[in-house]
Coordinates of C-alpha atoms and ligand atoms in Angstrom, one line a residue:
X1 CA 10.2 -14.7 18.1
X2 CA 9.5 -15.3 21.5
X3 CA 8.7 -18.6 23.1
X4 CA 6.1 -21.0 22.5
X5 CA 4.0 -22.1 24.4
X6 CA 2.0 -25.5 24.6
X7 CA -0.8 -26.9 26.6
X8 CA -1.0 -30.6 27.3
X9 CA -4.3 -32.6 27.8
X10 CA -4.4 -36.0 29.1
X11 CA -6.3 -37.4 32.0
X12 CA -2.9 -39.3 32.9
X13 CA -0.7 -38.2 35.2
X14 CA 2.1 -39.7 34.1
X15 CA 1.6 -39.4 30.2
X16 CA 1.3 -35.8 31.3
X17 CA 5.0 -35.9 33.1
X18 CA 6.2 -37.4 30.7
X19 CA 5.3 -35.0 27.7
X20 CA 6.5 -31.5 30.2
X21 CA 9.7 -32.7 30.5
X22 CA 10.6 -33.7 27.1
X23 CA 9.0 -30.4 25.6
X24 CA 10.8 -28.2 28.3
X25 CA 13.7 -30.0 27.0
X26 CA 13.1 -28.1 23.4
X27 CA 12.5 -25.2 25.4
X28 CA 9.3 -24.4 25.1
X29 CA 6.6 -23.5 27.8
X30 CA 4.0 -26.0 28.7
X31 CA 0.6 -25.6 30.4
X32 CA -0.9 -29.1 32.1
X33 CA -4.5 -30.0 32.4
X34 CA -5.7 -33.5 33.2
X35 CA -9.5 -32.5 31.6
X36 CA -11.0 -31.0 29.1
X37 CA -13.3 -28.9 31.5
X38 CA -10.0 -27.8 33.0
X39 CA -8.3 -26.8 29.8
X40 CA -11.0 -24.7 29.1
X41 CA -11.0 -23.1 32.1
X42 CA -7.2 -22.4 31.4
X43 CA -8.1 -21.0 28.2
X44 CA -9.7 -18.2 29.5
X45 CA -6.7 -17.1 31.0
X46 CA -3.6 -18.2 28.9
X47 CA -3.4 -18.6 24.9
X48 CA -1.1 -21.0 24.0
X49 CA 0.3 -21.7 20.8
X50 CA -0.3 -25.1 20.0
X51 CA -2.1 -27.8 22.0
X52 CA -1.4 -31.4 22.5
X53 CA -5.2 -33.0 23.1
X54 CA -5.9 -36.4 24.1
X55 CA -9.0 -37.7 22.3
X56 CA -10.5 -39.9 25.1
X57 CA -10.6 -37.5 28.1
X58 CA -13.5 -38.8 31.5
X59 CA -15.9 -35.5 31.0
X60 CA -15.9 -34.2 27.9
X61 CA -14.6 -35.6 25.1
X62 CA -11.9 -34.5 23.0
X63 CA -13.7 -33.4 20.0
X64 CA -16.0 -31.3 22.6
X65 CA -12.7 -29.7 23.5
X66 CA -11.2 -29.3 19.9
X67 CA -15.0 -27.4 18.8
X68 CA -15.0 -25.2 22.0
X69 CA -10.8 -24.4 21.0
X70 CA -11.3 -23.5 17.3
X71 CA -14.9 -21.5 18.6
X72 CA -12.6 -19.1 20.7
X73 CA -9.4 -19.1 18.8
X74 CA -9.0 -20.5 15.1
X75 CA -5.3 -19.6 15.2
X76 CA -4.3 -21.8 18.2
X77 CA -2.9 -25.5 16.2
X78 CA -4.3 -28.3 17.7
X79 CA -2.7 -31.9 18.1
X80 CA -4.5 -34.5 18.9
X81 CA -3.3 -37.7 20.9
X82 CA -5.2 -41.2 20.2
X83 CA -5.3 -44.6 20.4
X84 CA -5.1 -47.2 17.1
X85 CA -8.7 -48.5 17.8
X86 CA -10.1 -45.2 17.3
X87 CA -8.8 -43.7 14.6
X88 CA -11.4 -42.3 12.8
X89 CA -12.5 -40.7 15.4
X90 CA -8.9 -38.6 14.9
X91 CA -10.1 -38.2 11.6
X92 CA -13.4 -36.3 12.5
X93 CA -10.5 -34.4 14.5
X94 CA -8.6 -33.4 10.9
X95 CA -12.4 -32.5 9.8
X96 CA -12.6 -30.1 12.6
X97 CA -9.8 -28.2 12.7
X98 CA -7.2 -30.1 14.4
X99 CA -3.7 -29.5 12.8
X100 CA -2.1 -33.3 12.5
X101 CA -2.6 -36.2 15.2
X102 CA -0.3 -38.6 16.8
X103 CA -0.9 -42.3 17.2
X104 CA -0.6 -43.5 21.2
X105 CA 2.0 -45.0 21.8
X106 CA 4.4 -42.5 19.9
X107 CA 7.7 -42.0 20.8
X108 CA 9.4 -38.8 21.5
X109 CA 11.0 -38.2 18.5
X110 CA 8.6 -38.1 16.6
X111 CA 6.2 -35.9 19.0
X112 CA 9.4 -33.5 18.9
X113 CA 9.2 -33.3 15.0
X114 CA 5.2 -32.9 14.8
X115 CA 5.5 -30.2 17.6
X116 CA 8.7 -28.4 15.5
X117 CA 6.5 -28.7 12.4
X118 CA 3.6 -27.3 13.6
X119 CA 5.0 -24.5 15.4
X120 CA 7.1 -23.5 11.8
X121 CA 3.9 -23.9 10.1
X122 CA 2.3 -21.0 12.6
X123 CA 5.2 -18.7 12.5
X124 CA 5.1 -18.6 9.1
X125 CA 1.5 -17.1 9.5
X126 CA 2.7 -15.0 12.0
X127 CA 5.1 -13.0 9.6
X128 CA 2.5 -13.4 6.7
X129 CA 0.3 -11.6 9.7
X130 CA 2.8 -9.2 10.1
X131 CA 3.6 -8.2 6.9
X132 CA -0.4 -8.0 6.1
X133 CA -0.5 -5.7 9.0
X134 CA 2.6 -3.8 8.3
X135 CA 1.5 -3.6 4.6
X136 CA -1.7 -2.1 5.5
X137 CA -0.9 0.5 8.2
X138 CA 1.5 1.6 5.4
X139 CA -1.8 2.2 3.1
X140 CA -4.2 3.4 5.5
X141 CA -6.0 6.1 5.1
X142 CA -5.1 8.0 8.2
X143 CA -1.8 7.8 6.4
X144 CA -2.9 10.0 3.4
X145 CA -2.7 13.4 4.1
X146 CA -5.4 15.4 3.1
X147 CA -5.5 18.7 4.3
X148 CA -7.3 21.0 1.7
X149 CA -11.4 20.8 0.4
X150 CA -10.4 18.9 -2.4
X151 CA -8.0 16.3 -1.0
X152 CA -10.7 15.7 1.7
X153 CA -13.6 14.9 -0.9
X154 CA -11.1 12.5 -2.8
X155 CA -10.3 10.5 0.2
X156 CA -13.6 10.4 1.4
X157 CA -15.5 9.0 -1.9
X158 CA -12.4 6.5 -2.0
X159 CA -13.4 5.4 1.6
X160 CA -17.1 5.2 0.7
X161 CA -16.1 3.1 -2.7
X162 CA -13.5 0.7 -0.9
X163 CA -16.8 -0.7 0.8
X164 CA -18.6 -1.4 -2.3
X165 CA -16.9 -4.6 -3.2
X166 CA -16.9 -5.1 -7.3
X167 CA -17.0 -1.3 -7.9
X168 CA -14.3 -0.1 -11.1
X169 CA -12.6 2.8 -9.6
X170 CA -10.7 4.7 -12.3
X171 CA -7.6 6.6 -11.3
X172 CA -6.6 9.8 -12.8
X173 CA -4.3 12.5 -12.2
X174 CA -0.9 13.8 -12.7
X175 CA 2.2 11.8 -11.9
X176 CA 2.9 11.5 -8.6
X177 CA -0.1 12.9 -7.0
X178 CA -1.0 9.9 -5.3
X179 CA -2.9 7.4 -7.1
X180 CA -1.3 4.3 -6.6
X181 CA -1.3 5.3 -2.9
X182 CA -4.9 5.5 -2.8
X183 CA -5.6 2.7 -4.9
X184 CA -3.8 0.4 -2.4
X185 CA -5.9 2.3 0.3
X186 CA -8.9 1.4 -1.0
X187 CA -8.1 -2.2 -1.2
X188 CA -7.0 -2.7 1.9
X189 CA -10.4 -1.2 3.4
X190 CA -12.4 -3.0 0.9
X191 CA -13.9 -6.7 2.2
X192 CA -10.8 -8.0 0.2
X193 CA -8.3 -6.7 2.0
X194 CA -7.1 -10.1 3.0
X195 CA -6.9 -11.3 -0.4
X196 CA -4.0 -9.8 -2.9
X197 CA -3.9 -6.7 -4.6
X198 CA -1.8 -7.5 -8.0
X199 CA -0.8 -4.0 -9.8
X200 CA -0.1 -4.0 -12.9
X201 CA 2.5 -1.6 -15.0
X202 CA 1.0 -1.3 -18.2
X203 CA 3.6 0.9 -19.5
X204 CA 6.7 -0.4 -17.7
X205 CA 5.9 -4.7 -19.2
X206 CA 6.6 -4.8 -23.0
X207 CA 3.5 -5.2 -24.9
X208 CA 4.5 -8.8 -26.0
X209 CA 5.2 -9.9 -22.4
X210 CA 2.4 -7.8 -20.7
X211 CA 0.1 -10.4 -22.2
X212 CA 1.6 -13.9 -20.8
X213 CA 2.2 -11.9 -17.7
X214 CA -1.5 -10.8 -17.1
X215 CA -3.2 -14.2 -18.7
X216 CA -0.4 -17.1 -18.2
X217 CA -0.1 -19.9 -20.2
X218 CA -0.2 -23.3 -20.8
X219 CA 2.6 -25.5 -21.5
X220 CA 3.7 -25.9 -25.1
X221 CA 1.7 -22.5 -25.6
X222 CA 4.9 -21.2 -27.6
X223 CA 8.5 -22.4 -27.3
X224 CA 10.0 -21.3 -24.4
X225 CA 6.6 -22.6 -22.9
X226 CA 7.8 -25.5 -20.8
X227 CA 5.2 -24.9 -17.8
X228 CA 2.3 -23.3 -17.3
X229 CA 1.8 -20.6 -16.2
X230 CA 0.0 -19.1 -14.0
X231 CA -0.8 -15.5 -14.8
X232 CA -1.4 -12.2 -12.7
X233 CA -5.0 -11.9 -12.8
X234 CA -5.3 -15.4 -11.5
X235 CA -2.9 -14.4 -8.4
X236 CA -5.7 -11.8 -7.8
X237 CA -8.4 -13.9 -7.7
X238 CA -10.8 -12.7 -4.9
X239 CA -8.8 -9.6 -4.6
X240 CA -7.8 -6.4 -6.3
X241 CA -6.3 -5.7 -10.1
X242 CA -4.6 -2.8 -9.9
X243 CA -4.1 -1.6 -13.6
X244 CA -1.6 1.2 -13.3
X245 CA -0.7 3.5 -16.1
X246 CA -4.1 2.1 -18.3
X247 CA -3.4 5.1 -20.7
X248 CA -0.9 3.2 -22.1
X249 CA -2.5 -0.4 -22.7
X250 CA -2.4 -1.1 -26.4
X251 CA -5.5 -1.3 -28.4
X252 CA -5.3 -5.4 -28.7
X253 CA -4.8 -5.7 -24.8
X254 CA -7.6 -3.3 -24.2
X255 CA -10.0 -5.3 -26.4
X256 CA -8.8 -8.6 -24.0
X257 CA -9.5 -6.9 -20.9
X258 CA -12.6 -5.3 -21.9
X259 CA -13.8 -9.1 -21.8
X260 CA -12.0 -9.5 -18.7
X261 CA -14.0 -6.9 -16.9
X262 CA -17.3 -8.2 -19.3
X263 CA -17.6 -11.6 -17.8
X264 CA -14.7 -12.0 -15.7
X265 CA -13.2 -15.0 -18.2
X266 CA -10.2 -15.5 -19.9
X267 CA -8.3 -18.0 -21.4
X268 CA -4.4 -18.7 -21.0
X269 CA -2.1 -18.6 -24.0
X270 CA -2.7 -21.8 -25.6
X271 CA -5.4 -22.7 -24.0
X272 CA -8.9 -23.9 -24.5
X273 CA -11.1 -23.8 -21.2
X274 CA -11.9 -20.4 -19.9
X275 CA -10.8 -19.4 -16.7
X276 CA -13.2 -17.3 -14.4
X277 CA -12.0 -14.9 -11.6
X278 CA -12.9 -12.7 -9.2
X279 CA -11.8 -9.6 -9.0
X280 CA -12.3 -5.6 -8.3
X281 CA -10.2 -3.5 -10.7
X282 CA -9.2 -0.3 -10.1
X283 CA -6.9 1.8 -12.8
X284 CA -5.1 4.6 -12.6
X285 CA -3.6 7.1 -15.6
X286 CA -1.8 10.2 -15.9
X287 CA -3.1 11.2 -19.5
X288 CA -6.8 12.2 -19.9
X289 CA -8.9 9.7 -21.1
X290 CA -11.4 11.6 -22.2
X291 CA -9.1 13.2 -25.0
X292 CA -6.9 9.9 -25.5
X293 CA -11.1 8.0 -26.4
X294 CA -12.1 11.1 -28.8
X295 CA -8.1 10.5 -30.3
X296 CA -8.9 7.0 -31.0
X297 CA -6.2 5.8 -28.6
X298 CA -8.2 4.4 -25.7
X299 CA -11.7 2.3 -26.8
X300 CA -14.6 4.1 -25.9
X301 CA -16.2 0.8 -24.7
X302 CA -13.5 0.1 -22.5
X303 CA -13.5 3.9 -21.0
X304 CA -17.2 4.1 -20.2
X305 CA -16.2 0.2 -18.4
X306 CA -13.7 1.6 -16.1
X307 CA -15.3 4.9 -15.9
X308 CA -17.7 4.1 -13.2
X309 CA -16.4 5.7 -10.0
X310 CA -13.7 8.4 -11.4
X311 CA -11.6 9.8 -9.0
X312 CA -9.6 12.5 -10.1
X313 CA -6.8 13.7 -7.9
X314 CA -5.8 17.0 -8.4
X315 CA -1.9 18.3 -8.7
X316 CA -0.5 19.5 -5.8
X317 CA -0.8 23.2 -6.8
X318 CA -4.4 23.1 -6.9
X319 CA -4.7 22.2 -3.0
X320 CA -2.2 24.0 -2.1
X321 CA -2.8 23.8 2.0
X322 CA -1.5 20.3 1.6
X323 CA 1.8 21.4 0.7
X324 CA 2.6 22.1 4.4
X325 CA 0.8 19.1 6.6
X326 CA 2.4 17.0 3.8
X327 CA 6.5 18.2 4.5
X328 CA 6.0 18.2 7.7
X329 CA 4.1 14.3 7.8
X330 CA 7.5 13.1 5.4
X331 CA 9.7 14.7 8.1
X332 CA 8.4 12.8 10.7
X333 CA 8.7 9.8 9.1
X334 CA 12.2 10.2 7.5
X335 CA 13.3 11.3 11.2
X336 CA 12.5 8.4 12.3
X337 CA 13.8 6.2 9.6
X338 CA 17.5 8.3 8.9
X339 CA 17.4 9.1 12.4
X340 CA 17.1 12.5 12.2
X341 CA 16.1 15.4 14.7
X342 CA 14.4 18.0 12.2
X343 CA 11.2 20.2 14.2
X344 CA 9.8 22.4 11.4
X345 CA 10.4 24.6 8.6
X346 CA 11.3 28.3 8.8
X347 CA 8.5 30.4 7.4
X348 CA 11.0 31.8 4.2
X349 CA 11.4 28.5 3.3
X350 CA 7.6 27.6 4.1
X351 CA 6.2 30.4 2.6
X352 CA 8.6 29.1 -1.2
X353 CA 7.3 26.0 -0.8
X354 CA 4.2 27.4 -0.8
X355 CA 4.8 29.4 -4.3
X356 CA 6.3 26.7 -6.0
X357 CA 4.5 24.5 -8.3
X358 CA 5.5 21.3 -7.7
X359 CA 5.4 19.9 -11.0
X360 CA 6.4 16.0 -9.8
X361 CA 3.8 16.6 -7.3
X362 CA 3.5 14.9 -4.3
X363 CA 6.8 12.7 -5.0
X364 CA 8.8 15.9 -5.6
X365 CA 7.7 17.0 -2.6
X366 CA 8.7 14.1 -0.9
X367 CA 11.9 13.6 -2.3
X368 CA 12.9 17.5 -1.5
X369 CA 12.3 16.8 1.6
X370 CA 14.4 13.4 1.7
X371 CA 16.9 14.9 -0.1
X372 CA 17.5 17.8 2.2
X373 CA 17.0 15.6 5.2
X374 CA 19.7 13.5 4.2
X375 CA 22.3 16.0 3.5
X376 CA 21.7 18.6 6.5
X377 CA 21.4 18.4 10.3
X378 CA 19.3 21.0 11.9
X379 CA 16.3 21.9 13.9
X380 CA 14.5 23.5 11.0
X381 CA 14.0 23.3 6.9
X382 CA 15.9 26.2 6.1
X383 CA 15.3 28.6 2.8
X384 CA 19.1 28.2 2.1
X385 CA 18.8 24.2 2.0
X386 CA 16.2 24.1 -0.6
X387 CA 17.1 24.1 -4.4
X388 CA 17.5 26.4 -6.4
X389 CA 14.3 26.6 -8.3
X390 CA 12.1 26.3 -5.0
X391 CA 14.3 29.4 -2.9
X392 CA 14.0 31.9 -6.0
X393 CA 10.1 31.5 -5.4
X394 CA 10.6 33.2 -2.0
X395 CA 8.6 36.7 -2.4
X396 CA 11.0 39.9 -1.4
X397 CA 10.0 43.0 -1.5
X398 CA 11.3 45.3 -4.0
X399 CA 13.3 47.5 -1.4
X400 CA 14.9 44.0 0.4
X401 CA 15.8 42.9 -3.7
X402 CA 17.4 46.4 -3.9
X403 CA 19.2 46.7 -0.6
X404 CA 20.6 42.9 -1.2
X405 CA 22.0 44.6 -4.3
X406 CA 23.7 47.6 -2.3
X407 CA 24.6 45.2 0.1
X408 CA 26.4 42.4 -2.5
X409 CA 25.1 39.7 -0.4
X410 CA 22.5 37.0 -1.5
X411 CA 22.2 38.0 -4.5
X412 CA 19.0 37.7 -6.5
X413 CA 18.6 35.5 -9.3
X414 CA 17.9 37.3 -12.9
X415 CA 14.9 35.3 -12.9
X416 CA 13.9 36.7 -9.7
X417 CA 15.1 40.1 -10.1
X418 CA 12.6 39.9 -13.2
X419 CA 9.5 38.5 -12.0
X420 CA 10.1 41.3 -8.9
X421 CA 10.2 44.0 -11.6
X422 CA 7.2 42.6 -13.6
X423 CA 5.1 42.6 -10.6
X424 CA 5.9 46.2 -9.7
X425 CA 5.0 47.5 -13.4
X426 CA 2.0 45.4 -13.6
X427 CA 0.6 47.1 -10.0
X428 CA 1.8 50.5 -11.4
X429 CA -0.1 49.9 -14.5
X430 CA -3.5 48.5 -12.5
X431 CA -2.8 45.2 -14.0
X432 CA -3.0 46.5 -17.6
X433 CA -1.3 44.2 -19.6
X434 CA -0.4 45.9 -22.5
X435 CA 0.1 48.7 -21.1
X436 CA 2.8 47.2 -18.6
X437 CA 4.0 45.3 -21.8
X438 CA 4.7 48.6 -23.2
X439 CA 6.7 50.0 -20.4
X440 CA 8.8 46.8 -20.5
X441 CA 9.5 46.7 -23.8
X442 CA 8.3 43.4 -24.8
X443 CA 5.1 41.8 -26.5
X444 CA 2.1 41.4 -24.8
X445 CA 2.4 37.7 -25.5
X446 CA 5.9 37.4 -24.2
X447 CA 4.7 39.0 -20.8
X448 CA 1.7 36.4 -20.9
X449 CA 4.6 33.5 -20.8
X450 CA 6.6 34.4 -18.6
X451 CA 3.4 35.3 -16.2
X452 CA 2.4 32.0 -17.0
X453 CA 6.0 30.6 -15.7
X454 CA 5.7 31.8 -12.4
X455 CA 2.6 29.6 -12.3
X456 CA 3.8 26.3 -13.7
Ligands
ATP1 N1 -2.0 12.6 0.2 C1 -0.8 11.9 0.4 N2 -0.4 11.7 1.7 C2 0.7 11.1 2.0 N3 1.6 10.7 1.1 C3 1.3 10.9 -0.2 C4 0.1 11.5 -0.6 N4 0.0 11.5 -2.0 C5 1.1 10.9 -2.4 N5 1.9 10.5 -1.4 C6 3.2 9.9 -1.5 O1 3.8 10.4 -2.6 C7 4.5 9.4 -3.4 C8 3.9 9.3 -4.8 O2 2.6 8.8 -4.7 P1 2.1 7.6 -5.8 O3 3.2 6.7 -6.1 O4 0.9 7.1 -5.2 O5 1.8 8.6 -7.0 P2 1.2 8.2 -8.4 O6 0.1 9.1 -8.7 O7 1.0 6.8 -8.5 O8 2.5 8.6 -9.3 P3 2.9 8.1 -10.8 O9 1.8 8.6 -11.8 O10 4.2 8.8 -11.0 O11 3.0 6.7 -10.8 C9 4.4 8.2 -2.6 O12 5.5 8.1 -1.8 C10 3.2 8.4 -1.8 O13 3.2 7.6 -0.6
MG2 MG1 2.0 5.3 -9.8

């Protein structure tokens, strides 16, 4: 962190002296003004950190100052500097803002240790700053890549829901196409976005502990129960419940949450006075709701609760114009973070990537393209450095297949040298399937499934 930097206010010269030199002495910067009009006026063109006010100033008062300080920055820390007789006049200060005070005539050592405590006090919400802002630049939207019609509508009814501040947003698509990325997106453009977002792994926390985890408890609530405590959707008070994985709740829990979302009570384990909170939920699933409800393993009450903005994110091989924008958008990001020096990818291997079907999704693709970052150094994603299931989708004509063959280099797979062969009968045969069933001597219903594979 770079310096600090403090502004001193006192209509005495020599108090004034007195405090530069022993806080250039600590090292930090220090700004002099012997009236409050003239700290103002300073203000206007430096921001200091912290300042060190005197409460009885000739023109305008200290607590004229302080008001004018916290209208045109809340984040600069105020001291102020008073005399015995008028003390509670250094309390109207604490009312308004100021930080701590010290009592005239203080000695140095101990405005050394108010300063140092002050100043820890703001760096600490610095990096809390930081990380906020860190946190959600990682989120943004402008980070989600959304190329094709589909991905476009997702992110823009997430957008126009984020704004909407209690809305239920539910979740839903297959793993790893992105939910939990735009469920943090949507917080973090939501009017809560300076408040928590909690998520919650319903499947990953045992069933038994999911409970004390998401409600607390008090002490003496069960044996090992020597504190209370305080549970997650109390941390998210005023901010986001992020309810991952919701397809997995068990029937119990579901029944507690429904209340949750009901009336926005609960009670801690063992306890007797309800607790109300705040807060938007959002969920997300992989399984289909809708089936899991008419199954009997979701409650129907709970579903139409959560159901009220769906979102459904479709698998990556339905939006298939993402596939590209998205490789590239990971490779400029993992060049930066494994310092690597990767341009593009060569149109073989673009065009398999295309064909393949990504069954992880999103986080397939992203870890292909990690993983063959990591272990190669070139200019360009070459067919030869993706695996094996992703190359053989490359399409060759039948002739290249053939003279590959003559040639005894690079090989086709069987798999390959199939699907190649399949294709050819099928266009011979006008797409008749039993008919090019016949020809290849298998069942209709065997050609159907190993169509279907090429898909999926
Ligand atoms: N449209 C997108 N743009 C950029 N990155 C994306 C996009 N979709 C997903 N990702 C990235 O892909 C990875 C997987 O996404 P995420 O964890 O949000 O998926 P998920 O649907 O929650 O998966 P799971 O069901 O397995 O938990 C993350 O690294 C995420 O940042
Ligand atoms: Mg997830």
């Amino acid at each position: 962190m770079s310096t600090f930097s403090i502004m001193v206010v006192d209509d005495e010269i020599l108090t004034l002296n007195n405090l530069k030199k022993a806080l250039e002495k600590e090292g930090y910067e220090i700004l002099l003004a012997d009236s409050g009009e003239r700290a103002l006026e300073l203000l206007e063109k430096f921001r200091p950190h912290l300042i060190l006010l005197d409460l009885v100033l000739p023109g305008i008062s200290g607590l004229e100052v302080l008001k004018k300080i916290k209208e045109t920055d809340r984040e600069i820390i105020v001291i102020m500097m008073s005399a015995y007789e008028i003390l509670e006049k250094a309390v109207e200060a604490m009312k308004l803002g100021a930080y701590d005070y010290l009592l005239k005539p203080f000695k140095l050592s101990e405005l050394k240790t108010t300063v140092q405590r002050a100043l820890e006090t703001l760096s600490l919400r610095l990096r809390v700053l930081e990380e906020l802002e860190k946190e959600k630049q990682r989120y943004y939207f402008g980070k989600i890549v959304a190329q094709s019609k589909k991905m476009k509508q997702v992110v823009d009814i997430a957008a126009r829901v984020a704004q909407s501040d209690r809305t239920t947003v539910l979740l839903q698509g297959e793993s790893g196409t992105g939910k939990e990325l735009l469920a943090r997106a949507i917080h973090y453009h939501s009017p809560r976005a300076e408040k928590p977002i909690v998520a919650i792994n319903c499947a990953a926390i045992p069933e038994t502990l999911l409970e004390s985890e998401l409600f607390g408890y008090e002490a003496g609530a069960f044996t090992d129960a020597r504190k209370r405590k305080t549970g997650l959707l109390e941390k998210a008070d005023e901010g986001t419940v992020f309810f991952d994985e919701i397809g997995d709740m068990s029937l119990a829990l579901q029944a507690k949450i429904l209340r949750v979302i009901e009336d926005g009570t609960f009670f801690r384990l063992g306890g007797s006075q309800p607790i109300k909170i705040n807060v938007r939920i959002i969920a997300a699933t992989n399984r289909d709701l809708t089936k899991e409800t008419e199954k009997g393993n979701f409650r129907s009450d709970l579903f139409y609760r959560l159901n009220v903005v769906p979102i459904h994110i479709p698998p990556l091989r339905e939006r298939k114009e993402d596939i590209i924008p998205l490789a590239l958008s990971f490779m400029d990001e993992l060049n930066r973070e494994i310092k690597r020096n990767f341009k593009g990818i060569e149109p073989a291997a673009a065009q398999a990537m295309m064909n393949y079907s990504w069954p992880g999704n999103v986080r397939e693709l992203r870890n292909t393209i990690e993983r063959v970052m990591s272990l190669y150094q070139a200019e360009e994603i070459q067919l030869q450095f993706l695996p094996q299931e992703i190359r053989q989708e490359i399409e060759l004509p039948e002739n290249k297949i053939l003279e590959q063959i003559a040639r005894g280099r690079e090989l086709p797979t069987l798999y390959h040298l199939e699907k190649c062969y399949i294709k050819k009968v099928l266009e011979l045969t006008g797409h008749n399937k039993s008919q090019a069933a016949k020809i290849l001597g298998i069942h209709p219903s065997s050609l159907f499934r190993k169509m279907k594979s090429w898909k999926d």
